[in-house]
Amino acid sequence: MEQGNVRGRRFDLVIFDNDGVVVDSEHLAGQAMSETLALSGCKLSPGECEELFQGGTLARDRQLVAERFSLVLPNDFEQSYTARLRALMASSLRAVEGVAAVLDALELAGMPYCLASSGRRERVLFSLQAAGIASRFAERWWGAEDVSEGKPSPELFLLAAKSMGAVPRRCVVVEDAELGVLAAHAAGMTAYGYAARTPQEKLKTADVIFTDMEDLPALLLQVQA
């Protein structure tokens, strides 16, 4: 579904979010968060965790729990969650279906791409390695420690664009979270919302919304004409 004036614009860089866009990790993150919060008496299902915490940093997750449930999480919350998620990723993580073909198409078309994630760098690298696609991004990826403020701040996407030598207005961000769409627009970039798992209503401000990763090459490359 196209929105706004996208057709005909030439992009110089594609910036991918990681979780839920490149690696199929959102359901694993929801499970790990549900199990971790349960230790502190906060009972949320994996699905509820996935919806509430999608696209944010662990610092933001801690803040949300404090605000919504009046619960101060223990000092080892981040470490406990990360350990649970890492174990799940090691056994079950896969690349999002169709994403390898997307990267193949971009490379064939000579379209530069990179990755910018709200996750901590160690987790991002581990997830890419576990999914078997770390080599596709080489050193062209950035994580939470690379900026002072996470999404919806535009800082992460602006860093990616600068590092890749691209002008923000000629970049397109592929995101599955509302926070990421907000960050992309704050950076002056086009946002493509991937709604395979995310309700389209949450991505309604994206310039383009799509539900099948196989459709992405055509959506990206047709604007090159």
mmCIF file with all atom_site columns, C-alpha atoms in Angstrom:
data_model
loop_
_atom_site.group_PDB
_atom_site.id
_atom_site.type_symbol
_atom_site.label_atom_id
_atom_site.label_alt_id
_atom_site.label_comp_id
_atom_site.label_asym_id
_atom_site.label_entity_id
_atom_site.label_seq_id
_atom_site.pdbx_PDB_ins_code
_atom_site.Cartn_x
_atom_site.Cartn_y
_atom_site.Cartn_z
_atom_site.occupancy
_atom_site.B_iso_or_equiv
_atom_site.pdbx_formal_charge
_atom_site.auth_seq_id
_atom_site.auth_comp_id
_atom_site.auth_asym_id
_atom_site.auth_atom_id
_atom_site.pdbx_PDB_model_num
ATOM 1   C CA . MET A 1 1   ? 0.000  0.000   0.000   1.00 0.00 ? 1   MET A CA 1
ATOM 2   C CA . GLU A 1 2   ? 1.564  3.276   -1.109  1.00 0.00 ? 2   GLU A CA 1
ATOM 3   C CA . GLN A 1 3   ? 0.984  6.521   0.708   1.00 0.00 ? 3   GLN A CA 1
ATOM 4   C CA . GLY A 1 4   ? 2.204  9.996   -0.075  1.00 0.00 ? 4   GLY A CA 1
ATOM 5   C CA . ASN A 1 5   ? 4.561  10.963  -2.893  1.00 0.00 ? 5   ASN A CA 1
ATOM 6   C CA . VAL A 1 6   ? 6.953  8.031   -3.058  1.00 0.00 ? 6   VAL A CA 1
ATOM 7   C CA . ARG A 1 7   ? 6.794  6.807   -6.643  1.00 0.00 ? 7   ARG A CA 1
ATOM 8   C CA . GLY A 1 8   ? 9.487  8.427   -8.763  1.00 0.00 ? 8   GLY A CA 1
ATOM 9   C CA . ARG A 1 9   ? 11.843 9.302   -5.911  1.00 0.00 ? 9   ARG A CA 1
ATOM 10  C CA . ARG A 1 10  ? 15.360 7.913   -6.127  1.00 0.00 ? 10  ARG A CA 1
ATOM 11  C CA . PHE A 1 11  ? 16.799 6.364   -2.973  1.00 0.00 ? 11  PHE A CA 1
ATOM 12  C CA . ASP A 1 12  ? 20.538 6.203   -2.406  1.00 0.00 ? 12  ASP A CA 1
ATOM 13  C CA . LEU A 1 13  ? 20.470 4.022   0.714   1.00 0.00 ? 13  LEU A CA 1
ATOM 14  C CA . VAL A 1 14  ? 18.209 1.421   2.330   1.00 0.00 ? 14  VAL A CA 1
ATOM 15  C CA . ILE A 1 15  ? 18.410 1.252   6.128   1.00 0.00 ? 15  ILE A CA 1
ATOM 16  C CA . PHE A 1 16  ? 16.982 -1.903  7.706   1.00 0.00 ? 16  PHE A CA 1
ATOM 17  C CA . ASP A 1 17  ? 15.805 -2.295  11.265  1.00 0.00 ? 17  ASP A CA 1
ATOM 18  C CA . ASN A 1 18  ? 16.955 -5.629  12.679  1.00 0.00 ? 18  ASN A CA 1
ATOM 19  C CA . ASP A 1 19  ? 14.406 -7.330  14.947  1.00 0.00 ? 19  ASP A CA 1
ATOM 20  C CA . GLY A 1 20  ? 11.323 -8.370  13.022  1.00 0.00 ? 20  GLY A CA 1
ATOM 21  C CA . VAL A 1 21  ? 12.657 -7.043  9.723   1.00 0.00 ? 21  VAL A CA 1
ATOM 22  C CA . VAL A 1 22  ? 15.949 -8.867  9.122   1.00 0.00 ? 22  VAL A CA 1
ATOM 23  C CA . VAL A 1 23  ? 15.824 -11.502 11.874  1.00 0.00 ? 23  VAL A CA 1
ATOM 24  C CA . ASP A 1 24  ? 12.568 -13.142 12.986  1.00 0.00 ? 24  ASP A CA 1
ATOM 25  C CA . SER A 1 25  ? 13.127 -12.388 16.642  1.00 0.00 ? 25  SER A CA 1
ATOM 26  C CA . GLU A 1 26  ? 10.104 -10.444 17.892  1.00 0.00 ? 26  GLU A CA 1
ATOM 27  C CA . HIS A 1 27  ? 8.227  -13.504 19.174  1.00 0.00 ? 27  HIS A CA 1
ATOM 28  C CA . LEU A 1 28  ? 11.391 -14.693 20.921  1.00 0.00 ? 28  LEU A CA 1
ATOM 29  C CA . ALA A 1 29  ? 11.892 -11.264 22.492  1.00 0.00 ? 29  ALA A CA 1
ATOM 30  C CA . GLY A 1 30  ? 8.288  -11.322 23.706  1.00 0.00 ? 30  GLY A CA 1
ATOM 31  C CA . GLN A 1 31  ? 8.783  -14.719 25.293  1.00 0.00 ? 31  GLN A CA 1
ATOM 32  C CA . ALA A 1 32  ? 12.046 -13.707 26.958  1.00 0.00 ? 32  ALA A CA 1
ATOM 33  C CA . MET A 1 33  ? 10.519 -10.470 28.265  1.00 0.00 ? 33  MET A CA 1
ATOM 34  C CA . SER A 1 34  ? 7.443  -12.261 29.595  1.00 0.00 ? 34  SER A CA 1
ATOM 35  C CA . GLU A 1 35  ? 9.575  -14.777 31.480  1.00 0.00 ? 35  GLU A CA 1
ATOM 36  C CA . THR A 1 36  ? 11.915 -12.091 32.837  1.00 0.00 ? 36  THR A CA 1
ATOM 37  C CA . LEU A 1 37  ? 9.133  -9.786  34.036  1.00 0.00 ? 37  LEU A CA 1
ATOM 38  C CA . ALA A 1 38  ? 7.352  -12.710 35.705  1.00 0.00 ? 38  ALA A CA 1
ATOM 39  C CA . LEU A 1 39  ? 10.319 -13.006 38.066  1.00 0.00 ? 39  LEU A CA 1
ATOM 40  C CA . SER A 1 40  ? 9.441  -9.534  39.367  1.00 0.00 ? 40  SER A CA 1
ATOM 41  C CA . GLY A 1 41  ? 5.725  -10.248 39.629  1.00 0.00 ? 41  GLY A CA 1
ATOM 42  C CA . CYS A 1 42  ? 4.693  -8.534  36.391  1.00 0.00 ? 42  CYS A CA 1
ATOM 43  C CA . LYS A 1 43  ? 2.428  -10.968 34.522  1.00 0.00 ? 43  LYS A CA 1
ATOM 44  C CA . LEU A 1 44  ? 2.336  -10.198 30.811  1.00 0.00 ? 44  LEU A CA 1
ATOM 45  C CA . SER A 1 45  ? 1.947  -12.706 28.004  1.00 0.00 ? 45  SER A CA 1
ATOM 46  C CA . PRO A 1 46  ? 4.610  -12.945 25.280  1.00 0.00 ? 46  PRO A CA 1
ATOM 47  C CA . GLY A 1 47  ? 2.170  -11.328 22.871  1.00 0.00 ? 47  GLY A CA 1
ATOM 48  C CA . GLU A 1 48  ? 1.491  -8.450  25.239  1.00 0.00 ? 48  GLU A CA 1
ATOM 49  C CA . CYS A 1 49  ? 5.225  -7.925  25.726  1.00 0.00 ? 49  CYS A CA 1
ATOM 50  C CA . GLU A 1 50  ? 5.821  -7.973  21.993  1.00 0.00 ? 50  GLU A CA 1
ATOM 51  C CA . GLU A 1 51  ? 3.175  -5.301  21.452  1.00 0.00 ? 51  GLU A CA 1
ATOM 52  C CA . LEU A 1 52  ? 4.174  -3.078  24.385  1.00 0.00 ? 52  LEU A CA 1
ATOM 53  C CA . PHE A 1 53  ? 7.954  -3.099  24.040  1.00 0.00 ? 53  PHE A CA 1
ATOM 54  C CA . GLN A 1 54  ? 8.420  -3.417  20.268  1.00 0.00 ? 54  GLN A CA 1
ATOM 55  C CA . GLY A 1 55  ? 11.149 -1.254  18.785  1.00 0.00 ? 55  GLY A CA 1
ATOM 56  C CA . GLY A 1 56  ? 12.435 0.276   22.012  1.00 0.00 ? 56  GLY A CA 1
ATOM 57  C CA . THR A 1 57  ? 15.601 0.041   24.051  1.00 0.00 ? 57  THR A CA 1
ATOM 58  C CA . LEU A 1 58  ? 15.878 -1.873  27.324  1.00 0.00 ? 58  LEU A CA 1
ATOM 59  C CA . ALA A 1 59  ? 16.181 1.459   29.127  1.00 0.00 ? 59  ALA A CA 1
ATOM 60  C CA . ARG A 1 60  ? 12.844 2.486   27.632  1.00 0.00 ? 60  ARG A CA 1
ATOM 61  C CA . ASP A 1 61  ? 11.348 -0.901  28.564  1.00 0.00 ? 61  ASP A CA 1
ATOM 62  C CA . ARG A 1 62  ? 12.396 -0.381  32.184  1.00 0.00 ? 62  ARG A CA 1
ATOM 63  C CA . GLN A 1 63  ? 10.820 3.066   32.153  1.00 0.00 ? 63  GLN A CA 1
ATOM 64  C CA . LEU A 1 64  ? 7.559  1.765   30.668  1.00 0.00 ? 64  LEU A CA 1
ATOM 65  C CA . VAL A 1 65  ? 7.255  -0.892  33.363  1.00 0.00 ? 65  VAL A CA 1
ATOM 66  C CA . ALA A 1 66  ? 7.789  1.736   36.050  1.00 0.00 ? 66  ALA A CA 1
ATOM 67  C CA . GLU A 1 67  ? 5.215  4.086   34.542  1.00 0.00 ? 67  GLU A CA 1
ATOM 68  C CA . ARG A 1 68  ? 2.503  1.561   33.668  1.00 0.00 ? 68  ARG A CA 1
ATOM 69  C CA . PHE A 1 69  ? 2.845  -0.970  36.457  1.00 0.00 ? 69  PHE A CA 1
ATOM 70  C CA . SER A 1 70  ? 4.517  1.077   39.231  1.00 0.00 ? 70  SER A CA 1
ATOM 71  C CA . LEU A 1 71  ? 7.231  -1.544  39.373  1.00 0.00 ? 71  LEU A CA 1
ATOM 72  C CA . VAL A 1 72  ? 10.934 -0.896  39.782  1.00 0.00 ? 72  VAL A CA 1
ATOM 73  C CA . LEU A 1 73  ? 12.760 -3.702  38.056  1.00 0.00 ? 73  LEU A CA 1
ATOM 74  C CA . PRO A 1 74  ? 15.861 -5.222  39.704  1.00 0.00 ? 74  PRO A CA 1
ATOM 75  C CA . ASN A 1 75  ? 19.340 -4.137  38.751  1.00 0.00 ? 75  ASN A CA 1
ATOM 76  C CA . ASP A 1 76  ? 19.955 -7.360  36.846  1.00 0.00 ? 76  ASP A CA 1
ATOM 77  C CA . PHE A 1 77  ? 16.822 -7.024  34.675  1.00 0.00 ? 77  PHE A CA 1
ATOM 78  C CA . GLU A 1 78  ? 18.792 -6.277  31.511  1.00 0.00 ? 78  GLU A CA 1
ATOM 79  C CA . GLN A 1 79  ? 21.261 -9.106  32.089  1.00 0.00 ? 79  GLN A CA 1
ATOM 80  C CA . SER A 1 80  ? 18.508 -11.599 32.911  1.00 0.00 ? 80  SER A CA 1
ATOM 81  C CA . TYR A 1 81  ? 16.451 -10.673 29.862  1.00 0.00 ? 81  TYR A CA 1
ATOM 82  C CA . THR A 1 82  ? 19.463 -10.743 27.544  1.00 0.00 ? 82  THR A CA 1
ATOM 83  C CA . ALA A 1 83  ? 20.524 -14.182 28.794  1.00 0.00 ? 83  ALA A CA 1
ATOM 84  C CA . ARG A 1 84  ? 17.039 -15.612 28.211  1.00 0.00 ? 84  ARG A CA 1
ATOM 85  C CA . LEU A 1 85  ? 16.768 -14.057 24.767  1.00 0.00 ? 85  LEU A CA 1
ATOM 86  C CA . ARG A 1 86  ? 20.240 -15.232 23.783  1.00 0.00 ? 86  ARG A CA 1
ATOM 87  C CA . ALA A 1 87  ? 19.359 -18.823 24.706  1.00 0.00 ? 87  ALA A CA 1
ATOM 88  C CA . LEU A 1 88  ? 16.174 -18.669 22.636  1.00 0.00 ? 88  LEU A CA 1
ATOM 89  C CA . MET A 1 89  ? 18.000 -17.120 19.692  1.00 0.00 ? 89  MET A CA 1
ATOM 90  C CA . ALA A 1 90  ? 20.746 -19.733 19.785  1.00 0.00 ? 90  ALA A CA 1
ATOM 91  C CA . SER A 1 91  ? 18.208 -22.519 19.353  1.00 0.00 ? 91  SER A CA 1
ATOM 92  C CA . SER A 1 92  ? 15.401 -20.955 17.328  1.00 0.00 ? 92  SER A CA 1
ATOM 93  C CA . LEU A 1 93  ? 16.374 -17.743 15.531  1.00 0.00 ? 93  LEU A CA 1
ATOM 94  C CA . ARG A 1 94  ? 15.988 -17.542 11.767  1.00 0.00 ? 94  ARG A CA 1
ATOM 95  C CA . ALA A 1 95  ? 16.274 -14.778 9.207   1.00 0.00 ? 95  ALA A CA 1
ATOM 96  C CA . VAL A 1 96  ? 12.953 -13.286 8.170   1.00 0.00 ? 96  VAL A CA 1
ATOM 97  C CA . GLU A 1 97  ? 11.639 -15.328 5.253   1.00 0.00 ? 97  GLU A CA 1
ATOM 98  C CA . GLY A 1 98  ? 12.519 -13.635 1.983   1.00 0.00 ? 98  GLY A CA 1
ATOM 99  C CA . VAL A 1 99  ? 15.047 -11.168 3.382   1.00 0.00 ? 99  VAL A CA 1
ATOM 100 C CA . ALA A 1 100 ? 18.040 -12.896 1.758   1.00 0.00 ? 100 ALA A CA 1
ATOM 101 C CA . ALA A 1 101 ? 16.371 -12.507 -1.633  1.00 0.00 ? 101 ALA A CA 1
ATOM 102 C CA . VAL A 1 102 ? 15.790 -8.814  -0.880  1.00 0.00 ? 102 VAL A CA 1
ATOM 103 C CA . LEU A 1 103 ? 19.480 -8.296  -0.156  1.00 0.00 ? 103 LEU A CA 1
ATOM 104 C CA . ASP A 1 104 ? 20.390 -10.217 -3.312  1.00 0.00 ? 104 ASP A CA 1
ATOM 105 C CA . ALA A 1 105 ? 18.137 -7.930  -5.368  1.00 0.00 ? 105 ALA A CA 1
ATOM 106 C CA . LEU A 1 106 ? 19.591 -4.773  -3.839  1.00 0.00 ? 106 LEU A CA 1
ATOM 107 C CA . GLU A 1 107 ? 23.142 -5.933  -4.481  1.00 0.00 ? 107 GLU A CA 1
ATOM 108 C CA . LEU A 1 108 ? 22.296 -6.845  -8.064  1.00 0.00 ? 108 LEU A CA 1
ATOM 109 C CA . ALA A 1 109 ? 20.788 -3.377  -8.563  1.00 0.00 ? 109 ALA A CA 1
ATOM 110 C CA . GLY A 1 110 ? 23.793 -1.670  -6.944  1.00 0.00 ? 110 GLY A CA 1
ATOM 111 C CA . MET A 1 111 ? 21.653 -0.261  -4.136  1.00 0.00 ? 111 MET A CA 1
ATOM 112 C CA . PRO A 1 112 ? 23.637 0.290   -0.899  1.00 0.00 ? 112 PRO A CA 1
ATOM 113 C CA . TYR A 1 113 ? 22.058 -0.960  2.318   1.00 0.00 ? 113 TYR A CA 1
ATOM 114 C CA . CYS A 1 114 ? 22.871 -1.130  6.018   1.00 0.00 ? 114 CYS A CA 1
ATOM 115 C CA . LEU A 1 115 ? 21.262 -1.896  9.379   1.00 0.00 ? 115 LEU A CA 1
ATOM 116 C CA . ALA A 1 116 ? 20.405 0.306   12.371  1.00 0.00 ? 116 ALA A CA 1
ATOM 117 C CA . SER A 1 117 ? 18.955 -1.320  15.487  1.00 0.00 ? 117 SER A CA 1
ATOM 118 C CA . SER A 1 118 ? 17.834 -0.201  18.938  1.00 0.00 ? 118 SER A CA 1
ATOM 119 C CA . GLY A 1 119 ? 19.406 -3.374  20.310  1.00 0.00 ? 119 GLY A CA 1
ATOM 120 C CA . ARG A 1 120 ? 22.764 -3.429  22.004  1.00 0.00 ? 120 ARG A CA 1
ATOM 121 C CA . ARG A 1 121 ? 25.639 -4.203  19.645  1.00 0.00 ? 121 ARG A CA 1
ATOM 122 C CA . GLU A 1 122 ? 26.468 -7.583  21.209  1.00 0.00 ? 122 GLU A CA 1
ATOM 123 C CA . ARG A 1 123 ? 22.868 -8.716  20.774  1.00 0.00 ? 123 ARG A CA 1
ATOM 124 C CA . VAL A 1 124 ? 22.635 -7.413  17.198  1.00 0.00 ? 124 VAL A CA 1
ATOM 125 C CA . LEU A 1 125 ? 25.810 -9.224  16.168  1.00 0.00 ? 125 LEU A CA 1
ATOM 126 C CA . PHE A 1 126 ? 24.730 -12.420 17.926  1.00 0.00 ? 126 PHE A CA 1
ATOM 127 C CA . SER A 1 127 ? 21.339 -12.339 16.209  1.00 0.00 ? 127 SER A CA 1
ATOM 128 C CA . LEU A 1 128 ? 22.837 -11.779 12.770  1.00 0.00 ? 128 LEU A CA 1
ATOM 129 C CA . GLN A 1 129 ? 25.304 -14.610 13.335  1.00 0.00 ? 129 GLN A CA 1
ATOM 130 C CA . ALA A 1 130 ? 22.629 -16.961 14.686  1.00 0.00 ? 130 ALA A CA 1
ATOM 131 C CA . ALA A 1 131 ? 20.448 -16.244 11.662  1.00 0.00 ? 131 ALA A CA 1
ATOM 132 C CA . GLY A 1 132 ? 23.405 -16.837 9.333   1.00 0.00 ? 132 GLY A CA 1
ATOM 133 C CA . ILE A 1 133 ? 23.402 -13.414 7.680   1.00 0.00 ? 133 ILE A CA 1
ATOM 134 C CA . ALA A 1 134 ? 26.095 -11.451 9.546   1.00 0.00 ? 134 ALA A CA 1
ATOM 135 C CA . SER A 1 135 ? 28.312 -11.390 6.454   1.00 0.00 ? 135 SER A CA 1
ATOM 136 C CA . ARG A 1 136 ? 25.587 -9.618  4.474   1.00 0.00 ? 136 ARG A CA 1
ATOM 137 C CA . PHE A 1 137 ? 26.025 -6.489  6.590   1.00 0.00 ? 137 PHE A CA 1
ATOM 138 C CA . ALA A 1 138 ? 29.775 -6.713  7.334   1.00 0.00 ? 138 ALA A CA 1
ATOM 139 C CA . GLU A 1 139 ? 30.586 -3.491  9.221   1.00 0.00 ? 139 GLU A CA 1
ATOM 140 C CA . ARG A 1 140 ? 27.517 -1.669  7.909   1.00 0.00 ? 140 ARG A CA 1
ATOM 141 C CA . TRP A 1 141 ? 25.414 -1.809  11.047  1.00 0.00 ? 141 TRP A CA 1
ATOM 142 C CA . TRP A 1 142 ? 24.893 0.227   14.223  1.00 0.00 ? 142 TRP A CA 1
ATOM 143 C CA . GLY A 1 143 ? 23.321 -0.393  17.627  1.00 0.00 ? 143 GLY A CA 1
ATOM 144 C CA . ALA A 1 144 ? 22.232 1.234   20.847  1.00 0.00 ? 144 ALA A CA 1
ATOM 145 C CA . GLU A 1 145 ? 25.714 2.081   22.139  1.00 0.00 ? 145 GLU A CA 1
ATOM 146 C CA . ASP A 1 146 ? 26.509 4.084   19.019  1.00 0.00 ? 146 ASP A CA 1
ATOM 147 C CA . VAL A 1 147 ? 24.092 6.891   19.911  1.00 0.00 ? 147 VAL A CA 1
ATOM 148 C CA . SER A 1 148 ? 23.053 8.790   23.007  1.00 0.00 ? 148 SER A CA 1
ATOM 149 C CA . GLU A 1 149 ? 19.319 8.418   22.432  1.00 0.00 ? 149 GLU A CA 1
ATOM 150 C CA . GLY A 1 150 ? 17.337 5.580   20.872  1.00 0.00 ? 150 GLY A CA 1
ATOM 151 C CA . LYS A 1 151 ? 14.273 5.593   18.640  1.00 0.00 ? 151 LYS A CA 1
ATOM 152 C CA . PRO A 1 152 ? 12.049 7.595   18.193  1.00 0.00 ? 152 PRO A CA 1
ATOM 153 C CA . SER A 1 153 ? 15.054 9.923   18.163  1.00 0.00 ? 153 SER A CA 1
ATOM 154 C CA . PRO A 1 154 ? 16.442 10.205  14.612  1.00 0.00 ? 154 PRO A CA 1
ATOM 155 C CA . GLU A 1 155 ? 20.029 9.961   15.875  1.00 0.00 ? 155 GLU A CA 1
ATOM 156 C CA . LEU A 1 156 ? 20.567 6.301   14.944  1.00 0.00 ? 156 LEU A CA 1
ATOM 157 C CA . PHE A 1 157 ? 19.319 6.663   11.379  1.00 0.00 ? 157 PHE A CA 1
ATOM 158 C CA . LEU A 1 158 ? 21.207 9.905   10.869  1.00 0.00 ? 158 LEU A CA 1
ATOM 159 C CA . LEU A 1 159 ? 24.388 8.171   12.028  1.00 0.00 ? 159 LEU A CA 1
ATOM 160 C CA . ALA A 1 160 ? 23.809 5.357   9.546   1.00 0.00 ? 160 ALA A CA 1
ATOM 161 C CA . ALA A 1 161 ? 23.240 7.796   6.692   1.00 0.00 ? 161 ALA A CA 1
ATOM 162 C CA . LYS A 1 162 ? 26.315 9.850   7.560   1.00 0.00 ? 162 LYS A CA 1
ATOM 163 C CA . SER A 1 163 ? 28.485 6.753   7.897   1.00 0.00 ? 163 SER A CA 1
ATOM 164 C CA . MET A 1 164 ? 27.307 5.512   4.504   1.00 0.00 ? 164 MET A CA 1
ATOM 165 C CA . GLY A 1 165 ? 27.765 8.905   2.840   1.00 0.00 ? 165 GLY A CA 1
ATOM 166 C CA . ALA A 1 166 ? 24.074 9.345   2.060   1.00 0.00 ? 166 ALA A CA 1
ATOM 167 C CA . VAL A 1 167 ? 21.805 12.390  2.286   1.00 0.00 ? 167 VAL A CA 1
ATOM 168 C CA . PRO A 1 168 ? 18.930 11.684  4.727   1.00 0.00 ? 168 PRO A CA 1
ATOM 169 C CA . ARG A 1 169 ? 16.159 12.748  2.351   1.00 0.00 ? 169 ARG A CA 1
ATOM 170 C CA . ARG A 1 170 ? 17.407 10.133  -0.128  1.00 0.00 ? 170 ARG A CA 1
ATOM 171 C CA . CYS A 1 171 ? 17.324 7.298   2.385   1.00 0.00 ? 171 CYS A CA 1
ATOM 172 C CA . VAL A 1 172 ? 14.517 4.808   2.988   1.00 0.00 ? 172 VAL A CA 1
ATOM 173 C CA . VAL A 1 173 ? 14.085 2.990   6.296   1.00 0.00 ? 173 VAL A CA 1
ATOM 174 C CA . VAL A 1 174 ? 12.439 -0.440  6.511   1.00 0.00 ? 174 VAL A CA 1
ATOM 175 C CA . GLU A 1 175 ? 10.787 -0.774  9.923   1.00 0.00 ? 175 GLU A CA 1
ATOM 176 C CA . ASP A 1 176 ? 8.183  -2.899  11.670  1.00 0.00 ? 176 ASP A CA 1
ATOM 177 C CA . ALA A 1 177 ? 7.712  -0.669  14.720  1.00 0.00 ? 177 ALA A CA 1
ATOM 178 C CA . GLU A 1 178 ? 5.924  2.623   15.238  1.00 0.00 ? 178 GLU A CA 1
ATOM 179 C CA . LEU A 1 179 ? 8.945  4.051   17.064  1.00 0.00 ? 179 LEU A CA 1
ATOM 180 C CA . GLY A 1 180 ? 11.117 3.296   14.037  1.00 0.00 ? 180 GLY A CA 1
ATOM 181 C CA . VAL A 1 181 ? 8.708  4.996   11.631  1.00 0.00 ? 181 VAL A CA 1
ATOM 182 C CA . LEU A 1 182 ? 8.686  8.069   13.868  1.00 0.00 ? 182 LEU A CA 1
ATOM 183 C CA . ALA A 1 183 ? 12.494 8.056   13.973  1.00 0.00 ? 183 ALA A CA 1
ATOM 184 C CA . ALA A 1 184 ? 12.755 7.754   10.205  1.00 0.00 ? 184 ALA A CA 1
ATOM 185 C CA . HIS A 1 185 ? 10.461 10.708  9.620   1.00 0.00 ? 185 HIS A CA 1
ATOM 186 C CA . ALA A 1 186 ? 12.244 12.743  12.285  1.00 0.00 ? 186 ALA A CA 1
ATOM 187 C CA . ALA A 1 187 ? 15.444 12.090  10.309  1.00 0.00 ? 187 ALA A CA 1
ATOM 188 C CA . GLY A 1 188 ? 13.796 13.365  7.123   1.00 0.00 ? 188 GLY A CA 1
ATOM 189 C CA . MET A 1 189 ? 13.751 9.886   5.586   1.00 0.00 ? 189 MET A CA 1
ATOM 190 C CA . THR A 1 190 ? 11.080 7.799   3.859   1.00 0.00 ? 190 THR A CA 1
ATOM 191 C CA . ALA A 1 191 ? 9.619  4.997   5.995   1.00 0.00 ? 191 ALA A CA 1
ATOM 192 C CA . TYR A 1 192 ? 8.467  1.615   4.691   1.00 0.00 ? 192 TYR A CA 1
ATOM 193 C CA . GLY A 1 193 ? 6.392  -0.231  7.285   1.00 0.00 ? 193 GLY A CA 1
ATOM 194 C CA . TYR A 1 194 ? 6.662  -4.030  7.339   1.00 0.00 ? 194 TYR A CA 1
ATOM 195 C CA . ALA A 1 195 ? 3.344  -5.268  8.718   1.00 0.00 ? 195 ALA A CA 1
ATOM 196 C CA . ALA A 1 196 ? 3.810  -9.037  8.674   1.00 0.00 ? 196 ALA A CA 1
ATOM 197 C CA . ARG A 1 197 ? 3.377  -9.222  12.465  1.00 0.00 ? 197 ARG A CA 1
ATOM 198 C CA . THR A 1 198 ? 2.726  -5.592  13.352  1.00 0.00 ? 198 THR A CA 1
ATOM 199 C CA . PRO A 1 199 ? -0.895 -4.352  13.012  1.00 0.00 ? 199 PRO A CA 1
ATOM 200 C CA . GLN A 1 200 ? -1.071 -1.971  10.066  1.00 0.00 ? 200 GLN A CA 1
ATOM 201 C CA . GLU A 1 201 ? -2.781 0.604   12.261  1.00 0.00 ? 201 GLU A CA 1
ATOM 202 C CA . LYS A 1 202 ? 0.462  0.965   14.232  1.00 0.00 ? 202 LYS A CA 1
ATOM 203 C CA . LEU A 1 203 ? 2.348  1.713   11.017  1.00 0.00 ? 203 LEU A CA 1
ATOM 204 C CA . LYS A 1 204 ? -0.257 4.027   9.524   1.00 0.00 ? 204 LYS A CA 1
ATOM 205 C CA . THR A 1 205 ? 2.136  6.989   9.324   1.00 0.00 ? 205 THR A CA 1
ATOM 206 C CA . ALA A 1 206 ? 4.615  5.030   7.163   1.00 0.00 ? 206 ALA A CA 1
ATOM 207 C CA . ASP A 1 207 ? 4.938  6.188   3.557   1.00 0.00 ? 207 ASP A CA 1
ATOM 208 C CA . VAL A 1 208 ? 4.485  2.615   2.316   1.00 0.00 ? 208 VAL A CA 1
ATOM 209 C CA . ILE A 1 209 ? 3.057  -0.392  4.165   1.00 0.00 ? 209 ILE A CA 1
ATOM 210 C CA . PHE A 1 210 ? 3.702  -3.951  2.983   1.00 0.00 ? 210 PHE A CA 1
ATOM 211 C CA . THR A 1 211 ? 3.053  -7.376  4.480   1.00 0.00 ? 211 THR A CA 1
ATOM 212 C CA . ASP A 1 212 ? 5.187  -9.717  2.363   1.00 0.00 ? 212 ASP A CA 1
ATOM 213 C CA . MET A 1 213 ? 8.973  -9.386  2.302   1.00 0.00 ? 213 MET A CA 1
ATOM 214 C CA . GLU A 1 214 ? 8.985  -10.758 -1.242  1.00 0.00 ? 214 GLU A CA 1
ATOM 215 C CA . ASP A 1 215 ? 7.278  -7.542  -2.372  1.00 0.00 ? 215 ASP A CA 1
ATOM 216 C CA . LEU A 1 216 ? 10.013 -5.269  -1.040  1.00 0.00 ? 216 LEU A CA 1
ATOM 217 C CA . PRO A 1 217 ? 12.489 -5.377  -3.973  1.00 0.00 ? 217 PRO A CA 1
ATOM 218 C CA . ALA A 1 218 ? 9.817  -4.195  -6.377  1.00 0.00 ? 218 ALA A CA 1
ATOM 219 C CA . LEU A 1 219 ? 8.646  -1.512  -3.970  1.00 0.00 ? 219 LEU A CA 1
ATOM 220 C CA . LEU A 1 220 ? 12.200 -0.222  -3.539  1.00 0.00 ? 220 LEU A CA 1
ATOM 221 C CA . LEU A 1 221 ? 13.487 -0.581  -7.055  1.00 0.00 ? 221 LEU A CA 1
ATOM 222 C CA . GLN A 1 222 ? 10.442 0.553   -9.016  1.00 0.00 ? 222 GLN A CA 1
ATOM 223 C CA . VAL A 1 223 ? 11.047 4.099   -7.790  1.00 0.00 ? 223 VAL A CA 1
ATOM 224 C CA . GLN A 1 224 ? 14.411 4.082   -9.529  1.00 0.00 ? 224 GLN A CA 1
ATOM 225 C CA . ALA A 1 225 ? 12.861 4.497   -12.964 1.00 0.00 ? 225 ALA A CA 1
#
